[in-house]
Coordinates of C-alpha atoms in Angstrom, one line a residue:
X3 CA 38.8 -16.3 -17.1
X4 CA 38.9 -12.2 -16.8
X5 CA 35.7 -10.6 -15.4
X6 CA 36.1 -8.4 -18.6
X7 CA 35.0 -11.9 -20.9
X8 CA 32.5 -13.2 -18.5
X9 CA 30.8 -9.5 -18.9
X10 CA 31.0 -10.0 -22.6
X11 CA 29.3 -13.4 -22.2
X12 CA 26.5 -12.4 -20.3
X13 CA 23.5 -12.4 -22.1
X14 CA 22.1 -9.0 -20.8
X15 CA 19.1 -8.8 -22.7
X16 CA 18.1 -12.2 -24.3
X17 CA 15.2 -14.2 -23.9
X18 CA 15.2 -17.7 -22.9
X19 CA 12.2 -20.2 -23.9
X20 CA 12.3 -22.8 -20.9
X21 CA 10.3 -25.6 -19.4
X22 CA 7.1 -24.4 -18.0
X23 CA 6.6 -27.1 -15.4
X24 CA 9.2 -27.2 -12.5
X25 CA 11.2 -30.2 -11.9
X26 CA 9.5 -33.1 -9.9
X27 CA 12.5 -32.7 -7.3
X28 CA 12.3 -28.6 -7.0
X29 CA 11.4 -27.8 -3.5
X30 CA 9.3 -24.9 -2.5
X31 CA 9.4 -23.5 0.8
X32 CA 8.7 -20.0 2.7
X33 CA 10.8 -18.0 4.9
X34 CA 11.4 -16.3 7.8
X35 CA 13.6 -15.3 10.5
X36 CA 13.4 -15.1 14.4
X37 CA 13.6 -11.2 15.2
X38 CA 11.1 -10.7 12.5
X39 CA 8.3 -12.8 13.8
X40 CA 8.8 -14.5 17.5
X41 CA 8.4 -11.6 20.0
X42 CA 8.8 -12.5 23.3
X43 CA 11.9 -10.4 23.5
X44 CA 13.1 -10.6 27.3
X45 CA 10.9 -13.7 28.1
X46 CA 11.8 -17.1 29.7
X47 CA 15.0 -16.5 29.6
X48 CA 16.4 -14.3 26.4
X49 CA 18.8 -11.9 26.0
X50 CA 19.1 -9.4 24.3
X51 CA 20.3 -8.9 21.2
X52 CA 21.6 -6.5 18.7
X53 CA 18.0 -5.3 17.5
X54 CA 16.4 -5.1 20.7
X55 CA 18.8 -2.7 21.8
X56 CA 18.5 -1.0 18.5
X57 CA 14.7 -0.4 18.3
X58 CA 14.8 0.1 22.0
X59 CA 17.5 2.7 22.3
X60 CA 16.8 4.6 18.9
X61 CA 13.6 3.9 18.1
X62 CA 14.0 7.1 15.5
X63 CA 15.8 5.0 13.3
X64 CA 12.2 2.3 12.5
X65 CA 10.4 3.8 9.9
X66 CA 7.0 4.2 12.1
X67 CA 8.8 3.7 15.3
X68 CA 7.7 -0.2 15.9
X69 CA 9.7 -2.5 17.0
X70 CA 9.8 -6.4 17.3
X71 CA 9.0 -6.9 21.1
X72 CA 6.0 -9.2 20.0
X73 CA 6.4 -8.7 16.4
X74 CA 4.1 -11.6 15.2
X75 CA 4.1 -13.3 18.5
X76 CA 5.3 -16.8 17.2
X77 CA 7.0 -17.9 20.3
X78 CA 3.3 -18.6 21.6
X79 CA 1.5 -18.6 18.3
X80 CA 3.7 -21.2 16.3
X81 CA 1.1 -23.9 16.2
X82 CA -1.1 -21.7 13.8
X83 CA 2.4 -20.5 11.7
X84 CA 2.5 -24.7 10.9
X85 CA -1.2 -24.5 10.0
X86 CA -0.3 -22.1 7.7
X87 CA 2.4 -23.7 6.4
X88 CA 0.2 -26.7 5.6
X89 CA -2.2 -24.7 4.0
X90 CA 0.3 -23.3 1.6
X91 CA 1.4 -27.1 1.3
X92 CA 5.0 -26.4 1.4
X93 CA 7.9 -28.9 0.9
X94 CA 9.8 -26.7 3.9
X95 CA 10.6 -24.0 6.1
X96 CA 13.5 -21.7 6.4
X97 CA 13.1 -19.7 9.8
X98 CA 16.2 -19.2 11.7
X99 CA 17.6 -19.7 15.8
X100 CA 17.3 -16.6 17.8
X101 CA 21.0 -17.0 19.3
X102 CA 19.8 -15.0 22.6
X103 CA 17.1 -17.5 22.8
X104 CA 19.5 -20.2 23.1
X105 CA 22.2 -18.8 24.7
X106 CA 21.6 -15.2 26.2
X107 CA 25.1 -13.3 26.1
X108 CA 25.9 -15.7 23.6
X109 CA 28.2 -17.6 25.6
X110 CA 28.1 -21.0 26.1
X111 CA 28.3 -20.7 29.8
X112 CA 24.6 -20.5 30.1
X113 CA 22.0 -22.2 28.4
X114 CA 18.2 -21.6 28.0
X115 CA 16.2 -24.9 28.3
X116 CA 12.9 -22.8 27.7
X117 CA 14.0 -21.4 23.9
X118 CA 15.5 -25.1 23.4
X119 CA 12.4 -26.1 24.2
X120 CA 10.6 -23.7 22.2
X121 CA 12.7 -24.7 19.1
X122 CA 12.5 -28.5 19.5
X123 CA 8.5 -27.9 20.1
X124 CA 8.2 -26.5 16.0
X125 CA 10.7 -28.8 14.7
X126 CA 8.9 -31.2 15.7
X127 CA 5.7 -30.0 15.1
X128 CA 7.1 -29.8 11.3
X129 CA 8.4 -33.2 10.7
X130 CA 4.9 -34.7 12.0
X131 CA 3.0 -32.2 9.1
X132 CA 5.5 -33.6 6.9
X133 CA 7.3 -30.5 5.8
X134 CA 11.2 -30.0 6.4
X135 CA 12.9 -27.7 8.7
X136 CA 15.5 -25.1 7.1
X137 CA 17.5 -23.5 9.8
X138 CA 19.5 -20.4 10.0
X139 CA 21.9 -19.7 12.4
X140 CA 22.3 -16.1 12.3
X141 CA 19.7 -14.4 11.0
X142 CA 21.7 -10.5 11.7
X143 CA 20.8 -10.8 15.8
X144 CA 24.2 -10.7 17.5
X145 CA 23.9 -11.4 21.0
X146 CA 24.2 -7.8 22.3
X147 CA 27.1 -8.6 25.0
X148 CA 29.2 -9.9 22.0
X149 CA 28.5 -6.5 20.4
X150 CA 29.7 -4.8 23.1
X151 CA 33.1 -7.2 22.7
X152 CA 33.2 -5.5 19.2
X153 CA 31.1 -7.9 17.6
X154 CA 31.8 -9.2 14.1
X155 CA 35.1 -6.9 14.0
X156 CA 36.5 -8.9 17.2
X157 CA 38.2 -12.2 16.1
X158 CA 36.5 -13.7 19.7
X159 CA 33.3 -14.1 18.1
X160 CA 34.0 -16.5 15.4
X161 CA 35.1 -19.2 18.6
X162 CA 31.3 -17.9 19.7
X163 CA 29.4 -19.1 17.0
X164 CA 31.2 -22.1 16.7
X165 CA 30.5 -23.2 20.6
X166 CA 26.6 -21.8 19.4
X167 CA 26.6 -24.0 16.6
X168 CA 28.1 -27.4 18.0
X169 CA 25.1 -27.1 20.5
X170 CA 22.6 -26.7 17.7
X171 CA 24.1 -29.3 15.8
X172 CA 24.4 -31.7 18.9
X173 CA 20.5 -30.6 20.1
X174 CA 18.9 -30.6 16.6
X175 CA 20.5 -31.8 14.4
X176 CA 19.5 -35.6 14.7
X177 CA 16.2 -33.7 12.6
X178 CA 17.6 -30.8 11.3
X179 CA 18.7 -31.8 7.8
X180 CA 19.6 -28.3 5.9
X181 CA 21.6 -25.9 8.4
X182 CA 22.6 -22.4 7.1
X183 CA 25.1 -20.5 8.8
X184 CA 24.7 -17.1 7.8
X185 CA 21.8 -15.2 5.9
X186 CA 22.8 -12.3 3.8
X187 CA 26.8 -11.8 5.2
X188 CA 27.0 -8.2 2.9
X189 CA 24.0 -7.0 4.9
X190 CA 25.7 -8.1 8.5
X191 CA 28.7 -6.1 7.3
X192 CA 28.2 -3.5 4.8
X193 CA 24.9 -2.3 5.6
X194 CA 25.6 -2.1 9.7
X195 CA 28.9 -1.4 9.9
X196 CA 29.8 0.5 6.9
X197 CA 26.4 2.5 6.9
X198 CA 23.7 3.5 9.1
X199 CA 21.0 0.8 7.6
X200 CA 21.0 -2.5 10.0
X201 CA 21.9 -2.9 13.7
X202 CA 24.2 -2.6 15.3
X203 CA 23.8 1.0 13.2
X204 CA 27.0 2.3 13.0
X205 CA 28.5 4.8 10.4
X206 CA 31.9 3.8 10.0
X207 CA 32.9 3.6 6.0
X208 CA 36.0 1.6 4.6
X209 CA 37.1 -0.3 7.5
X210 CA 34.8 -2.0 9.7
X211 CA 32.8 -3.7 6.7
X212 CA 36.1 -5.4 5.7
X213 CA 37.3 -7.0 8.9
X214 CA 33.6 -8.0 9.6
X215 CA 33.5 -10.1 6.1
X216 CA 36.5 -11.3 7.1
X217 CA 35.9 -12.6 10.4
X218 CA 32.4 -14.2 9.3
X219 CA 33.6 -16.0 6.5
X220 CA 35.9 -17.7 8.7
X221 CA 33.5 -18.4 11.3
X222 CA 31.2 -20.0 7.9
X223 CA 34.3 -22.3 7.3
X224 CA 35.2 -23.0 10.9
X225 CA 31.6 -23.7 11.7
X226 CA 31.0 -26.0 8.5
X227 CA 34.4 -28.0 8.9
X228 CA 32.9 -28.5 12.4
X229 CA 29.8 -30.4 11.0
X230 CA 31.5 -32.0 8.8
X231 CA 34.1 -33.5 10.8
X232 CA 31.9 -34.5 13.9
X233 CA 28.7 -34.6 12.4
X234 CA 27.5 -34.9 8.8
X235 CA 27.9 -38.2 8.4
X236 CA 25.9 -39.4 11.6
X237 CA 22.8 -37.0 11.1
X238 CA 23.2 -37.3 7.1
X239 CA 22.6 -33.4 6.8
X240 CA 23.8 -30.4 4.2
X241 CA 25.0 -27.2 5.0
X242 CA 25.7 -23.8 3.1
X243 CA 25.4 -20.1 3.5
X244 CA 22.5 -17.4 1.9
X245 CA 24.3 -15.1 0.0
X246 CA 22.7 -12.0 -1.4
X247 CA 22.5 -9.5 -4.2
X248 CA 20.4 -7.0 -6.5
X249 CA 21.2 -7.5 -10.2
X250 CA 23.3 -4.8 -11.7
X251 CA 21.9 -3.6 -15.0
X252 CA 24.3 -1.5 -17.2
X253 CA 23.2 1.9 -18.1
X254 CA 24.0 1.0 -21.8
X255 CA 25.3 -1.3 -23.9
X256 CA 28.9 0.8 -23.6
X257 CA 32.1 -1.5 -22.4
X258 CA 32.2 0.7 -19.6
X259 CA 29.0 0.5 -18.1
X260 CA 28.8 -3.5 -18.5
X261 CA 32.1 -3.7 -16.7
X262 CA 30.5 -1.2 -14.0
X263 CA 27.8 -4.1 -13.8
X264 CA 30.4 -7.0 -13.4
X265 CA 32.8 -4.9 -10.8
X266 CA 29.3 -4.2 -8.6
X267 CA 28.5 -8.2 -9.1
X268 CA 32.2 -9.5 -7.7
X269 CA 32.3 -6.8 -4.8
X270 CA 28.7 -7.5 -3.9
X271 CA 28.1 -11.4 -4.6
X272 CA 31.5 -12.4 -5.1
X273 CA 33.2 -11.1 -2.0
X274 CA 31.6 -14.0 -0.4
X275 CA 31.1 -16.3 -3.0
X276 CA 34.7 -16.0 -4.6
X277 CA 36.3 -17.8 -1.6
X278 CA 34.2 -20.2 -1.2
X279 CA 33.0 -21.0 -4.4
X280 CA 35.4 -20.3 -7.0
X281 CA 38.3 -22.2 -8.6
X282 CA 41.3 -20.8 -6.7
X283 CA 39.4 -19.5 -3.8
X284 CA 39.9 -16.2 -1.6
X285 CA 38.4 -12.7 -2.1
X286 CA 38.1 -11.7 -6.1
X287 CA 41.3 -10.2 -7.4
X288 CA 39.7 -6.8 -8.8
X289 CA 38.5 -6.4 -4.8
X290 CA 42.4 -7.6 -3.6
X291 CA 43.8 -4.8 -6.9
X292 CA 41.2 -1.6 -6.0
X293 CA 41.5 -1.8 -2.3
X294 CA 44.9 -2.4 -2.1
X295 CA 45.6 0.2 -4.4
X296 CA 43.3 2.7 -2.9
X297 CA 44.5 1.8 0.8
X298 CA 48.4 3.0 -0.2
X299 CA 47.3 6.1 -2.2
X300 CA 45.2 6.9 1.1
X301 CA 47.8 6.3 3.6
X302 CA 47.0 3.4 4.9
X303 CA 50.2 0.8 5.9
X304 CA 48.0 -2.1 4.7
X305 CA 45.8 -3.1 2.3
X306 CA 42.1 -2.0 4.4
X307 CA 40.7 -5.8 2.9
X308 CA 42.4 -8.2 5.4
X309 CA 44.7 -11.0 4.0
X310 CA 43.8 -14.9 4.5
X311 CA 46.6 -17.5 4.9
X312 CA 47.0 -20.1 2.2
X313 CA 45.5 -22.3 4.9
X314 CA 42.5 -20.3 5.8
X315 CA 41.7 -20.4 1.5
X316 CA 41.9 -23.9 1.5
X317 CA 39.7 -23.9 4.8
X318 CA 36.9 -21.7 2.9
X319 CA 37.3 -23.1 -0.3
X320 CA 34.5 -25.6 -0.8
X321 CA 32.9 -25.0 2.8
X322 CA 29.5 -24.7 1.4
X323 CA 27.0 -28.0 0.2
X324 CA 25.0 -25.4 -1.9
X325 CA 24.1 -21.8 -2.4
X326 CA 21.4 -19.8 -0.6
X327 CA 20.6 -16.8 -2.6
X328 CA 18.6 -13.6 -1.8
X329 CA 17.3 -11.8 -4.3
X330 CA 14.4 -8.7 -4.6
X331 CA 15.1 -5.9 -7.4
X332 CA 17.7 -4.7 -9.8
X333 CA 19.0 -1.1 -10.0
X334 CA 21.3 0.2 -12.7
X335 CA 25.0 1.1 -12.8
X336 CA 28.0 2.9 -14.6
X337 CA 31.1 3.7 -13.5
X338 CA 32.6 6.0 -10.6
X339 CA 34.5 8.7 -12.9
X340 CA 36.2 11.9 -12.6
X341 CA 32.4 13.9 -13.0
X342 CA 31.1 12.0 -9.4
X343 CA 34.5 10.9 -7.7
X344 CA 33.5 12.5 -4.8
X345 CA 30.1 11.7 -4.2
X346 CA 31.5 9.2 -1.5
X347 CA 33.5 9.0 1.1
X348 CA 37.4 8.3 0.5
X349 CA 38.3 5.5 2.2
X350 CA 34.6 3.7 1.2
X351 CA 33.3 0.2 -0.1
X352 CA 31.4 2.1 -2.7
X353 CA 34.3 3.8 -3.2
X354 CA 36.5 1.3 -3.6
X355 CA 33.7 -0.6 -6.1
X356 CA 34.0 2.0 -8.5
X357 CA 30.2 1.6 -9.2
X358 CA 27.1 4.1 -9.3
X359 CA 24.1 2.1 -8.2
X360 CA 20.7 4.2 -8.7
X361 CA 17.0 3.0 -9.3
X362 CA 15.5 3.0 -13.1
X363 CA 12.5 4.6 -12.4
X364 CA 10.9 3.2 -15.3
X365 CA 10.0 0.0 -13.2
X366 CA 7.2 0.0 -11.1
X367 CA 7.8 0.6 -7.3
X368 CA 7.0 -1.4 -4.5
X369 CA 6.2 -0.1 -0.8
X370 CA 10.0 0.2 -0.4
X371 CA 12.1 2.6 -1.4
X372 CA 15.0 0.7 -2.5
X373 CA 12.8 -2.0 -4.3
X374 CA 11.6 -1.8 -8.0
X375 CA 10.3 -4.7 -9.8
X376 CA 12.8 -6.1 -13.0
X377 CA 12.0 -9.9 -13.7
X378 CA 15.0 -10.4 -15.7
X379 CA 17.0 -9.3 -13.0
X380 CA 16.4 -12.9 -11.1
X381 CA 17.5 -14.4 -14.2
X382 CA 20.2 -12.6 -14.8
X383 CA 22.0 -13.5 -11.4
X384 CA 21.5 -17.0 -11.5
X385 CA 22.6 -17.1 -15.3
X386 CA 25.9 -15.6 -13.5
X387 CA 26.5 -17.6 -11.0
X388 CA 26.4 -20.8 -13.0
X389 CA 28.9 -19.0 -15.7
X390 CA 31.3 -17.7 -12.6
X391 CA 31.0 -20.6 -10.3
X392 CA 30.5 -23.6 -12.4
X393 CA 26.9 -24.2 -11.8
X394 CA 26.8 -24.9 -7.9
X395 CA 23.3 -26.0 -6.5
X396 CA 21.6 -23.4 -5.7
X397 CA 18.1 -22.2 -3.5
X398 CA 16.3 -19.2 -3.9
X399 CA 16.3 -18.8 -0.4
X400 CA 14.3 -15.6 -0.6
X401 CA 12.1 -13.5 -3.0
X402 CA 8.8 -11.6 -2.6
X403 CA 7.2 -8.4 -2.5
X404 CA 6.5 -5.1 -0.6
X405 CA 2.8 -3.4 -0.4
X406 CA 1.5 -1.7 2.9
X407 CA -0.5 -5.0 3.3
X408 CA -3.2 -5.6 0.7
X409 CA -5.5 -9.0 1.1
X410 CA -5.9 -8.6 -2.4
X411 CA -2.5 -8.3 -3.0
X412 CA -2.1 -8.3 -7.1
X413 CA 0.8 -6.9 -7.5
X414 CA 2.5 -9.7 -5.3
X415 CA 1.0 -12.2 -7.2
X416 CA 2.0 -10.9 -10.6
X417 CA 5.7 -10.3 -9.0
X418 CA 5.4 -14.2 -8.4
X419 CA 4.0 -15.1 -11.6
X420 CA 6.9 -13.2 -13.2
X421 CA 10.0 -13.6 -11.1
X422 CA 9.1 -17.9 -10.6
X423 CA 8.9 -17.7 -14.8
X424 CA 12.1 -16.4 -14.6
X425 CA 13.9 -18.4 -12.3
X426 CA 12.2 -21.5 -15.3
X427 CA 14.2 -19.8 -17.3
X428 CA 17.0 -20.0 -15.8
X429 CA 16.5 -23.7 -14.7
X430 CA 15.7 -24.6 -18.9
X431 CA 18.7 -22.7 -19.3
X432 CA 20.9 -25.4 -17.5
X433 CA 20.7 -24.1 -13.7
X434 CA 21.2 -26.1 -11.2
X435 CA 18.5 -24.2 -9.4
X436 CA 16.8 -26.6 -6.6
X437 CA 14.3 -24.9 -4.7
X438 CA 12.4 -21.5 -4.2
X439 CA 11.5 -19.9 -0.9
X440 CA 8.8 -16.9 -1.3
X441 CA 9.0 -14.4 1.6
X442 CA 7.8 -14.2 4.0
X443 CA 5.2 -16.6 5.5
X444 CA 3.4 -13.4 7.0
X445 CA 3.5 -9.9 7.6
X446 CA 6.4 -9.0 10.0
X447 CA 8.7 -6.5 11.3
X448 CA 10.6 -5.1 8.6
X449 CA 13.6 -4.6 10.7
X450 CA 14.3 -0.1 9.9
X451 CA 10.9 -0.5 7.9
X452 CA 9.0 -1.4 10.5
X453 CA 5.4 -3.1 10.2
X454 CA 4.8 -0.3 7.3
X455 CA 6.6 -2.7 4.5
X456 CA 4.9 -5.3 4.5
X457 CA 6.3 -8.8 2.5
X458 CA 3.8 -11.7 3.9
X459 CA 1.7 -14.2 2.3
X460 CA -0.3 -13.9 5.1
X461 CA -1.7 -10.7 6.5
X462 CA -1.2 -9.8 10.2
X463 CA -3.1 -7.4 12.3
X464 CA -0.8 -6.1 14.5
X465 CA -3.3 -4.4 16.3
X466 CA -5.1 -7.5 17.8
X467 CA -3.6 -8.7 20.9
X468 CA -3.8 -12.8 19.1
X469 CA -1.9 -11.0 15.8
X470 CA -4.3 -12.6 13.2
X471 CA -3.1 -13.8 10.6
X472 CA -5.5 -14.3 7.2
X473 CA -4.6 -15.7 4.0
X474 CA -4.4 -12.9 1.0
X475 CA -4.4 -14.0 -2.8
X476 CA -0.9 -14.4 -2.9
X477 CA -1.1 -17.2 -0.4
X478 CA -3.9 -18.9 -2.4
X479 CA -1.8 -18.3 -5.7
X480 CA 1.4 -20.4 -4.1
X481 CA -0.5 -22.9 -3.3
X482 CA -1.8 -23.4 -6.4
X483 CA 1.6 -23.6 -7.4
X484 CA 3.2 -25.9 -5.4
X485 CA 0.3 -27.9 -6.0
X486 CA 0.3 -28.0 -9.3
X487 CA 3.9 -27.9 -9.7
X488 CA 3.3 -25.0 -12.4
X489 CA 2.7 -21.3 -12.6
X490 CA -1.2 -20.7 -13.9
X491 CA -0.6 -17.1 -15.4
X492 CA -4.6 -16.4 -15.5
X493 CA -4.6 -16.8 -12.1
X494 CA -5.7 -14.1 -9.4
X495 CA -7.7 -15.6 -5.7
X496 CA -9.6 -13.8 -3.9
X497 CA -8.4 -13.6 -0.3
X498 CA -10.0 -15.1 2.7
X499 CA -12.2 -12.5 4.4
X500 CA -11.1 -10.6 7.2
X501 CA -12.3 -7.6 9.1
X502 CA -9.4 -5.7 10.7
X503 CA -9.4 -4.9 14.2
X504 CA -10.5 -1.7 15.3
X505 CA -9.1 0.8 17.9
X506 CA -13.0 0.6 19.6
X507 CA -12.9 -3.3 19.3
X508 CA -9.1 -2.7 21.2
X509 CA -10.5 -0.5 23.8
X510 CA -14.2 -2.4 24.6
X511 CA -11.7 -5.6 24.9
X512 CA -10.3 -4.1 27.8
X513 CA -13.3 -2.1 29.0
X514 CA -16.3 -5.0 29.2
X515 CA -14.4 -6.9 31.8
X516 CA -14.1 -3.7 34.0
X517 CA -17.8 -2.7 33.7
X518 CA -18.9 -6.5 34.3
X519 CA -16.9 -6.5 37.3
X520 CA -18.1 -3.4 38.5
X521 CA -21.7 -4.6 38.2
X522 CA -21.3 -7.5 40.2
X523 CA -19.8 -5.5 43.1
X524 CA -22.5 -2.8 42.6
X525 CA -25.1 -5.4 42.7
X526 CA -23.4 -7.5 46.0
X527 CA -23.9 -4.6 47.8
X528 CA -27.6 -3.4 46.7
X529 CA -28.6 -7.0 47.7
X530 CA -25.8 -7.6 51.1

């Protein structure tokens, strides 16, 4: 079927009426990943990896200069992130392996018993509360030695992750039922190789992006052939990948602007979801046409999008158990035409998309600047993917909100409300929609946001050395849902209560031991 039909098909605007109640088997979970919330950056044993060299070497590129050396501190303070977890009452929890924890080049020459110990610790600590580990296995934290190998562009690393994985698999995964391998593959590739936005931060358009996407979905299908061969059916688990995406709404209702909105959709979601979860497999063919096309009018001997084998399409085709899926905001398109052509860079991915992606600035804004709230959008994108990829299982594997860290946090809780009604909607409409992960747990570091955006359920003052953490209404708001299986619309919590601490509190912490000590000496000698 043409992408010019299934744009025609989409119902862009309509309104669905569906079940109100989610189904008893829908799982709900919260998320969270190891760079963003474990600290502990260079202790027992890690090494570094791409973000700590990031924040530590340009620390002008974090939006208030923070970086994620303790972070939330959850490599001591994970026994109160499961009391948490309990609270919220949550069917499971998506957090993913710090690779440099486990192995700290990245190389499976050297092992770290103290992060396998660290891990095994909270796995375990979550089966006996009941609720079921999710784990990632790369959360956008490349070793930093592998980075310095060329990282994601060098064909090396894909062996890498699989020798990382098999040890997972072989140390965890006798309790680890649900493994992703990667979170978010057009963020690892696009947004840090392409453009300046994620580590490793480089500024390299039209290339690089390619041969990274490349290389990782290879490494997803080497890595999940792996588990299934030696595995999956000894430890009985699943495995699959988090794909991401905004949805693309169409400046109008013109022919041109809703095929802007499909061409966004297959070079954004479908340049990783086309090989492996589509019909006839490897990259979509308007991707193979336009960069092919633009490649030999620029120059170039070869297409700049690599070219798999028929093997390696087979390999990829089907490598996933279900469908992890990211979604925030929306942001409207039309077409690249003569009138902007040269707004970007020639050779570029947004270039080669032929798409204009800006924000309508009639929906309200959220604490970051690429992030407006749309609803439908959610809706929308899984309606999509159950028309372009015949209905695959699929998790919300992450959705929330940004504010600078309200406890009364209203607008998250109305984003909820709204976005969980929709993703009903979607599910009466015939999606095979299992699960829904809100992030985050808690206020973390926002990787180039820093600790300004905040996301969490949970509020964290990163300026007390135990990194409190205190419920906010949003947290009492999901676990009204999960409870009660349904979405109370009339409902807004109050937060717990919660006085931040102060710079004085900060300072008299470390001064009152001083002075007491000083006394007792003073004292030893007016009486010795």
């Amino acid at each position: 079927m043409s992408y010019f039909l299934l744009i025609i098909l989409l119902p862009l605007t309509s309104s669905v009426e569906g079940q109100k109640e989610f189904p008893d088997n829908f799982k709900f979970g919260v998320s969270s990943s190891a760079y963003q919330i474990e600290g502990a950056w260079s202790e027992d044993g890690k090494g570094e990896s791409i973000w700590d060299h990031l924040v530590h070497n340009h620390p002008e590129k974090i939006r208030d200069r923070s970086n994620g050396d303790v972070a939330c501190d959850s490599y001591h303070l994970w026994h109160r992130d499961v009391e948490m977890l309990k609270e919220l009452g949550v069917d499971t929890y998506r957090f993913s392996i710090a690779w440099t924890r486990i192995m700290p080049t990245g190389i499976g020459n050297q092992v770290n018993p103290k992060g396998v110990e660290y891990y095994n610790s909270l796995i375990n600590a979550l089966l006996a509360n009941n609720i079921t580990p999710y784990v990632v296995l790369y959360h956008w934290d490349l070793p930093q030695r592998l980075q310095e190998m060329g990282g994601w562009i060098n064909r090396d690393t894909i062996g890498r992750f699989k020798e990382y994985a098999r040890f997972a698999f072989e140390t965890f995964g006798d309790r680890v039922k649900w493994w992703t391998t990667f979170n978010e593959p057009v963020q690892i590739c696009r947004e840090s190789y392409e453009q300046d936005a994620m580590a490793p931060g480089y500024d390299f358009p039209g290339i690089p992006c390619y041969l990274c996407a490349h290389n990782l979905l290879l490494a997803h299908a080497e890595t999940v052939q792996l588990y299934r061969l030696h595995y999956q059916s000894s430890q009985g688990g699943k495995i699959g990948i988090s794909l991401s995406s905004a949805w693309a709404q169409p400046r109008s209702d013109s022919a041109d602007d809703r095929e802007a909105s499909e061409m966004n959709l297959q070079f954004i979601i479908g340049w990783f979801a086309h090989p492996i979860f589509s019909t006839n497999g490897n990259y979509p063919q308007i991707m193979i046409d336009r960069i092919g096309n633009f490649s030999a009018q620029q120059g170039f001997a070869k297409s700049r999008l690599p070219t798999f084998s028929a093997d390696e399409i087979r390999q990829i085709k089907e490598s996933s158990d279900f469908l992890g899926f990211n979604t925030y905001t929306s942001y409207m398109v039309h077409k690249l035409d003569e009138q902007n052509a040269n707004i970007f860079p020639q050779p570029s991915f947004n270039h080669d998309s032929g798409v204009v992606e800006y924000p309508n600035t009639s929906w309200p804004e959220t604490a970051s600047s690429w992030f407006r709230v749309h609803p439908k959008g959610i809706y929308n994108l899984l309606t999509w993917i159950r028309r372009e990829y015949d209905n695959p299982d699929v998790f919300v594997t992450e959705n929330g909100y940004s504010d600078h860290g309200d406890m009364r946090d209203t607008n998250r809780v109305e984003y909820f409300k709204k976005y969980m009604d929709a993703v009903l909607d979607a599910v009466g409409e015939g999606c095979n929609v299992k699960g829904y992960f809100a992030w985050s747990l808690m206020d973390n570091f926002e990787w180039r946001g820093g600790i300004v955006e905040r996301f969490g359920l949970y509020y964290v003052d990163f300026n007390h050395p135990n990194r409190t953490r205190t419920r906010k209404s949003s947290a009492k708001f999901y676990a009204d849902v999960i409870k009660k299986r349904k979405i109370d619309m009339e409902l807004m919590p109050e937060p717990d209560d919660y006085t931040p601490y102060s710079a004085a509190e900060a300072v008299s912490t470390r001064v009152k031991p001083v002075i007491i000590a000083a006394m007792i000496v003073y004292l030893y000698k007016l009486i010795y």
